[in-house]
Amino acid sequence: MKLEIAELENGIVKVLLSGRLDVDGALEIDDAFRTAVGGKKNVVVDLADVTYLASLGIRTLVIGAKAASQMGGKLVVLAPQRNVEKVLRESNIDTLIPILGDDADVDLVFGF
Amino acid sequence: MSTWSLVSELSAFSGPCAKKAWRREFPAVLREVGPCLAWIEAIARTSRLSDDQTYAILLCAEELVTNIVRHNPPETAGAAPLCVAMSLQVEEDRVILTIEDNGVAFDVVQAPTKQIEPSIDLLEPGGLGVGLVKRFASNLQYFRTQTGNKVVASFITECASAPDGVKG
C-alpha cells in the first residue's frame, strides 16, 4: 500500500493511495494517513489506484473525515474503482464521505 | 502453521464450472488474513471466477476472519488455541465459503448492522464489517457447533454466456 501527498490550489490536500486497503494495507498506512490529514481542513483521497477496500480501510477514511470535520472542513474520495465504490455505497459511508468522479469536481465540492 | 488441501475434485462439467473444493486451516491471528486472501485469489484464478465474485468472496472472508480475531479474548492457560478452518467450494452456479472457528459464540446473521449516523462527528470508526458481509454474500447462514461457530456464505455465479443451444 502506497501513500503520496500533493498540495492543490486553495489549500486542498490530495492524498493518493495505491494498492490494497485490506487489513495489512490499512495497518501499513494508518500512521502516515493520520499525519497527512491531521490539521488539514479540506482533503481529497484519490482512490483511482486502490484495487481493494474493506471495512478497516473505511475506518481509516472515517478517522480522516472526522479530523477534517473538526477543522471545519471535509474529506472526500475521488475516482474509486467499481468494486471499491460498491463497498463505499453498500456501507452507506458515502452519505458522510462524498464520492467524486473526477478532478473537475474537487474545487466545486469544497466551494471554490 | 497453515495447512491446506484440495479436498475433492469432482469434474461434473468440463470447463470453468467443474465442481471443486479446497480447505485451509490456520491460527486466528491478523497476520494470517493476508495469506488467506492470497489463497482465495489463487483458487479464483484457477476456477476463472469473475472479478466481481472474487471481490465479494475476498471481502466476506476478510471481514469474517477479522471478526473472529478481534472478538475473542486472549488465550487463557489450558484453553485451545483459536483456529479457523476455511473451505471454498466452487459449484456450477455458485461458490460456497465456509468458515469455522472455535471461538466464542457469534451469530453474524443475527448481529445488527451498524447504522451510519447523520453526522461524521457522531460516527464512531469501525464496525461496518458485518453489514458488508450481509450485502456482498448472496446467502448467509450461521450454525453454532459443538466446537464453535460455522458460517456458510454463498455467492451466485453470473454466467457470461447462455448454455449451448439456447439463443440469447
Short mmCIF file of C-alpha atoms in Angstrom, two decimals:
data_model
loop_
_atom_site.label_atom_id
_atom_site.label_comp_id
_atom_site.label_asym_id
_atom_site.label_seq_id
_atom_site.Cartn_x
_atom_site.Cartn_y
_atom_site.Cartn_z
CA MET A 1 0.00 0.00 0.00
CA LYS A 2 1.48 3.33 -1.06
CA LEU A 3 0.60 6.85 0.05
CA GLU A 4 1.58 10.11 -1.61
CA ILE A 5 0.59 13.65 -0.75
CA ALA A 6 0.01 16.59 -3.06
CA GLU A 7 -0.94 20.14 -2.19
CA LEU A 8 -3.57 21.51 -4.56
CA GLU A 9 -4.69 25.08 -5.05
CA ASN A 10 -6.90 26.66 -2.39
CA GLY A 11 -5.14 24.68 0.34
CA ILE A 12 -6.75 21.37 -0.59
CA VAL A 13 -4.65 18.35 0.34
CA LYS A 14 -4.74 15.40 -2.02
CA VAL A 15 -3.77 12.01 -0.62
CA LEU A 16 -3.07 9.46 -3.35
CA LEU A 17 -3.39 5.86 -2.27
CA SER A 18 -2.43 2.86 -4.34
CA GLY A 19 -2.65 -0.85 -3.68
CA ARG A 20 -4.96 -2.89 -1.47
CA LEU A 21 -6.66 -1.31 1.51
CA ASP A 22 -7.19 -4.62 3.30
CA VAL A 23 -6.17 -5.45 6.88
CA ASP A 24 -2.46 -5.27 6.09
CA GLY A 25 -2.78 -2.19 3.88
CA ALA A 26 -4.82 -0.27 6.40
CA LEU A 27 -2.38 -1.02 9.21
CA GLU A 28 0.51 -0.11 6.93
CA ILE A 29 -0.67 3.39 6.13
CA ASP A 30 -2.60 4.20 9.29
CA ASP A 31 0.05 6.43 10.90
CA ALA A 32 1.09 8.08 7.64
CA PHE A 33 -2.54 8.79 6.73
CA ARG A 34 -3.29 10.36 10.10
CA THR A 35 -0.21 12.53 9.73
CA ALA A 36 -1.14 13.52 6.18
CA VAL A 37 -4.66 14.64 7.07
CA GLY A 38 -4.00 15.87 10.60
CA GLY A 39 -4.72 19.58 10.93
CA LYS A 40 -5.98 19.79 7.33
CA LYS A 41 -9.37 21.26 6.54
CA ASN A 42 -10.09 20.06 3.00
CA VAL A 43 -8.86 16.63 1.99
CA VAL A 44 -9.42 14.61 -1.16
CA VAL A 45 -8.36 10.96 -1.11
CA ASP A 46 -7.64 9.69 -4.59
CA LEU A 47 -8.70 6.03 -4.76
CA ALA A 48 -8.18 5.51 -8.50
CA ASP A 49 -5.28 3.12 -7.87
CA VAL A 50 -6.81 1.33 -4.87
CA THR A 51 -7.78 -2.13 -6.09
CA TYR A 52 -9.45 -3.35 -2.90
CA LEU A 53 -11.18 -1.79 0.09
CA ALA A 54 -12.63 -3.48 3.16
CA SER A 55 -14.05 -2.19 6.43
CA LEU A 56 -10.69 -1.46 8.03
CA GLY A 57 -9.89 0.78 5.08
CA ILE A 58 -13.20 2.57 5.56
CA ARG A 59 -12.26 3.01 9.21
CA THR A 60 -9.08 4.78 8.14
CA LEU A 61 -11.10 7.11 5.90
CA VAL A 62 -13.62 7.80 8.67
CA ILE A 63 -10.87 8.81 11.08
CA GLY A 64 -9.55 11.21 8.46
CA ALA A 65 -13.02 12.57 7.76
CA LYS A 66 -13.62 13.22 11.45
CA ALA A 67 -10.31 15.06 11.69
CA ALA A 68 -11.20 17.24 8.69
CA SER A 69 -14.62 17.98 10.14
CA GLN A 70 -13.05 19.12 13.40
CA MET A 71 -11.12 21.65 11.33
CA GLY A 72 -14.37 22.90 9.83
CA GLY A 73 -13.82 21.12 6.53
CA LYS A 74 -14.42 17.74 4.96
CA LEU A 75 -12.81 14.68 3.42
CA VAL A 76 -13.99 13.32 0.08
CA VAL A 77 -12.85 10.39 -2.02
CA LEU A 78 -12.06 10.54 -5.71
CA ALA A 79 -12.47 8.09 -8.59
CA PRO A 80 -12.85 4.76 -6.78
CA GLN A 81 -12.75 1.61 -8.90
CA ARG A 82 -16.06 -0.17 -9.43
CA ASN A 83 -15.97 -2.64 -6.56
CA VAL A 84 -14.33 -0.17 -4.20
CA GLU A 85 -17.15 2.26 -4.93
CA LYS A 86 -19.65 -0.53 -4.32
CA VAL A 87 -18.17 -1.12 -0.86
CA LEU A 88 -18.42 2.59 -0.06
CA ARG A 89 -22.05 2.75 -1.19
CA GLU A 90 -23.20 -0.56 0.31
CA SER A 91 -21.80 0.51 3.69
CA ASN A 92 -23.64 3.84 3.32
CA ILE A 93 -20.46 5.67 4.28
CA ASP A 94 -20.86 7.68 1.07
CA THR A 95 -23.59 9.64 2.88
CA LEU A 96 -20.85 11.14 5.05
CA ILE A 97 -17.81 10.85 2.78
CA PRO A 98 -18.80 12.10 -0.71
CA ILE A 99 -17.59 10.22 -3.77
CA LEU A 100 -16.31 12.35 -6.64
CA GLY A 101 -15.97 11.07 -10.18
CA ASP A 102 -13.06 13.19 -11.34
CA ASP A 103 -10.76 16.09 -10.52
CA ALA A 104 -13.14 18.60 -12.09
CA ASP A 105 -15.48 18.16 -9.11
CA VAL A 106 -12.87 18.81 -6.43
CA ASP A 107 -12.96 22.62 -6.28
CA LEU A 108 -16.72 22.55 -6.56
CA VAL A 109 -17.26 20.27 -3.57
CA PHE A 110 -15.11 22.47 -1.37
CA GLY A 111 -16.85 25.64 -2.50
CA PHE A 112 -14.11 27.16 -4.66
CA MET B 1 1.34 -23.06 10.58
CA SER B 2 -1.31 -23.10 7.88
CA THR B 3 -2.29 -26.26 6.11
CA TRP B 4 -4.43 -26.61 3.06
CA SER B 5 -5.52 -29.25 0.72
CA LEU B 6 -7.64 -29.80 -2.33
CA VAL B 7 -10.37 -31.80 -0.62
CA SER B 8 -12.10 -33.07 -3.69
CA GLU B 9 -12.13 -32.53 -7.39
CA LEU B 10 -15.40 -33.59 -8.93
CA SER B 11 -15.47 -32.87 -12.64
CA ALA B 12 -19.18 -32.99 -13.24
CA PHE B 13 -18.80 -30.50 -16.03
CA SER B 14 -15.94 -29.51 -18.28
CA GLY B 15 -14.55 -26.00 -18.34
CA PRO B 16 -14.76 -23.41 -15.59
CA CYS B 17 -17.91 -24.87 -14.00
CA ALA B 18 -16.27 -28.06 -12.66
CA LYS B 19 -17.12 -28.75 -9.03
CA LYS B 20 -14.11 -28.47 -6.71
CA ALA B 21 -13.46 -27.88 -3.03
CA TRP B 22 -10.46 -26.61 -1.12
CA ARG B 23 -9.86 -26.39 2.62
CA ARG B 24 -7.40 -24.44 4.72
CA GLU B 25 -6.74 -24.32 8.46
CA PHE B 26 -4.83 -21.58 10.18
CA PRO B 27 -4.40 -19.85 13.52
CA ALA B 28 -6.83 -16.99 14.04
CA VAL B 29 -4.39 -14.09 14.03
CA LEU B 30 -4.44 -10.95 11.89
CA ARG B 31 -1.19 -11.81 10.09
CA GLU B 32 -2.94 -14.87 8.60
CA VAL B 33 -5.57 -12.75 6.84
CA GLY B 34 -3.22 -11.72 4.03
CA PRO B 35 -2.17 -15.31 3.16
CA CYS B 36 -5.81 -16.34 3.44
CA LEU B 37 -6.83 -13.77 0.83
CA ALA B 38 -3.95 -14.82 -1.43
CA TRP B 39 -5.16 -18.42 -1.17
CA ILE B 40 -8.67 -17.39 -2.22
CA GLU B 41 -7.31 -15.35 -5.12
CA ALA B 42 -5.31 -18.32 -6.38
CA ILE B 43 -8.41 -20.51 -6.30
CA ALA B 44 -10.44 -17.81 -8.01
CA ARG B 45 -7.89 -17.58 -10.82
CA THR B 46 -7.78 -21.36 -11.25
CA SER B 47 -11.57 -21.53 -11.28
CA ARG B 48 -11.86 -18.49 -13.58
CA LEU B 49 -14.22 -16.68 -11.26
CA SER B 50 -15.27 -13.18 -12.26
CA ASP B 51 -13.61 -10.15 -10.70
CA ASP B 52 -16.87 -9.18 -9.00
CA GLN B 53 -17.44 -12.60 -7.50
CA THR B 54 -13.80 -12.84 -6.38
CA TYR B 55 -14.02 -9.44 -4.73
CA ALA B 56 -17.17 -10.40 -2.85
CA ILE B 57 -15.60 -13.63 -1.58
CA LEU B 58 -12.39 -11.88 -0.53
CA LEU B 59 -14.30 -9.17 1.26
CA CYS B 60 -16.52 -11.55 3.19
CA ALA B 61 -13.60 -13.81 4.10
CA GLU B 62 -11.58 -10.87 5.39
CA GLU B 63 -14.44 -9.42 7.40
CA LEU B 64 -15.44 -12.77 8.92
CA VAL B 65 -11.90 -13.80 9.87
CA THR B 66 -11.07 -10.34 11.21
CA ASN B 67 -14.19 -10.55 13.36
CA ILE B 68 -13.08 -13.89 14.78
CA VAL B 69 -9.69 -12.49 15.68
CA ARG B 70 -10.94 -9.25 17.18
CA HIS B 71 -13.87 -10.55 19.18
CA ASN B 72 -12.23 -13.39 21.08
CA PRO B 73 -10.43 -12.81 24.33
CA PRO B 74 -6.73 -13.68 24.61
CA GLU B 75 -5.89 -17.32 25.12
CA THR B 76 -6.01 -18.45 28.70
CA ALA B 77 -3.83 -21.19 30.14
CA GLY B 78 -5.15 -24.58 29.09
CA ALA B 79 -7.59 -23.22 26.50
CA ALA B 80 -7.35 -24.48 22.92
CA PRO B 81 -5.65 -22.07 20.53
CA LEU B 82 -8.06 -20.05 18.41
CA CYS B 83 -8.18 -21.63 14.97
CA VAL B 84 -10.04 -21.12 11.74
CA ALA B 85 -10.96 -23.74 9.14
CA MET B 86 -11.92 -22.23 5.81
CA SER B 87 -13.25 -24.10 2.82
CA LEU B 88 -14.13 -22.88 -0.62
CA GLN B 89 -16.40 -24.93 -2.83
CA VAL B 90 -16.82 -23.98 -6.46
CA GLU B 91 -20.05 -25.34 -7.94
CA GLU B 92 -21.77 -24.87 -11.26
CA ASP B 93 -23.86 -21.89 -10.23
CA ARG B 94 -22.28 -20.65 -7.03
CA VAL B 95 -19.24 -20.55 -4.79
CA ILE B 96 -19.64 -21.51 -1.16
CA LEU B 97 -17.34 -20.13 1.51
CA THR B 98 -17.46 -21.92 4.85
CA ILE B 99 -15.63 -20.58 7.87
CA GLU B 100 -15.47 -22.46 11.16
CA ASP B 101 -13.79 -21.35 14.35
CA ASN B 102 -13.53 -22.50 17.96
CA GLY B 103 -14.13 -19.08 19.48
CA VAL B 104 -16.92 -17.54 21.48
CA ALA B 105 -20.40 -17.73 20.07
CA PHE B 106 -21.08 -15.04 17.48
CA ASP B 107 -24.07 -15.22 15.14
CA VAL B 108 -23.19 -12.98 12.24
CA VAL B 109 -26.66 -13.40 10.71
CA GLN B 110 -28.39 -12.04 13.83
CA ALA B 111 -25.74 -9.44 14.58
CA PRO B 112 -27.06 -5.94 13.97
CA THR B 113 -25.81 -3.93 11.04
CA LYS B 114 -24.21 -0.68 12.15
CA GLN B 115 -26.26 2.33 11.20
CA ILE B 116 -24.49 5.36 9.78
CA GLU B 117 -25.00 8.44 11.92
CA PRO B 118 -26.35 11.61 10.31
CA SER B 119 -23.09 13.42 11.03
CA ILE B 120 -19.44 12.36 10.69
CA ASP B 121 -18.81 13.89 14.10
CA LEU B 122 -21.20 11.36 15.67
CA LEU B 123 -19.89 8.30 13.86
CA GLU B 124 -17.52 6.00 15.72
CA PRO B 125 -14.93 4.45 13.36
CA GLY B 126 -15.21 0.75 12.64
CA GLY B 127 -17.98 -1.80 12.93
CA LEU B 128 -19.03 -1.93 9.28
CA GLY B 129 -17.75 -5.43 8.52
CA VAL B 130 -20.90 -7.34 9.46
CA GLY B 131 -23.03 -5.14 7.24
CA LEU B 132 -20.69 -5.61 4.29
CA VAL B 133 -20.82 -9.40 4.65
CA LYS B 134 -24.61 -9.30 4.58
CA ARG B 135 -24.64 -7.10 1.48
CA PHE B 136 -22.00 -8.93 -0.53
CA ALA B 137 -22.92 -12.57 0.16
CA SER B 138 -25.85 -13.89 -1.88
CA ASN B 139 -26.85 -16.02 1.10
CA LEU B 140 -25.56 -16.25 4.66
CA GLN B 141 -26.11 -18.96 7.26
CA TYR B 142 -24.84 -19.40 10.81
CA PHE B 143 -24.58 -22.54 12.89
CA ARG B 144 -23.36 -22.95 16.43
CA THR B 145 -21.42 -26.22 16.50
CA GLN B 146 -20.11 -28.33 19.36
CA THR B 147 -16.72 -26.72 18.97
CA GLY B 148 -17.59 -23.20 17.94
CA ASN B 149 -19.09 -21.24 15.06
CA LYS B 150 -19.78 -22.09 11.45
CA VAL B 151 -20.66 -19.52 8.84
CA VAL B 152 -21.68 -20.52 5.32
CA ALA B 153 -21.71 -17.75 2.73
CA SER B 154 -22.68 -18.42 -0.85
CA PHE B 155 -22.01 -16.29 -3.91
CA ILE B 156 -24.14 -16.79 -7.00
CA THR B 157 -22.19 -17.11 -10.24
CA GLU B 158 -23.47 -14.90 -13.05
CA CYS B 159 -22.89 -16.87 -16.24
CA ALA B 160 -21.17 -14.96 -19.01
CA SER B 161 -22.98 -16.83 -21.77
CA ALA B 162 -26.16 -18.84 -22.27
CA PRO B 163 -25.97 -22.66 -22.33
CA ASP B 164 -25.34 -24.33 -25.68
CA GLY B 165 -28.40 -24.40 -27.91
CA VAL B 166 -30.13 -21.51 -26.17
CA LYS B 167 -30.28 -18.31 -28.12
CA GLY B 168 -29.96 -15.07 -26.24
#
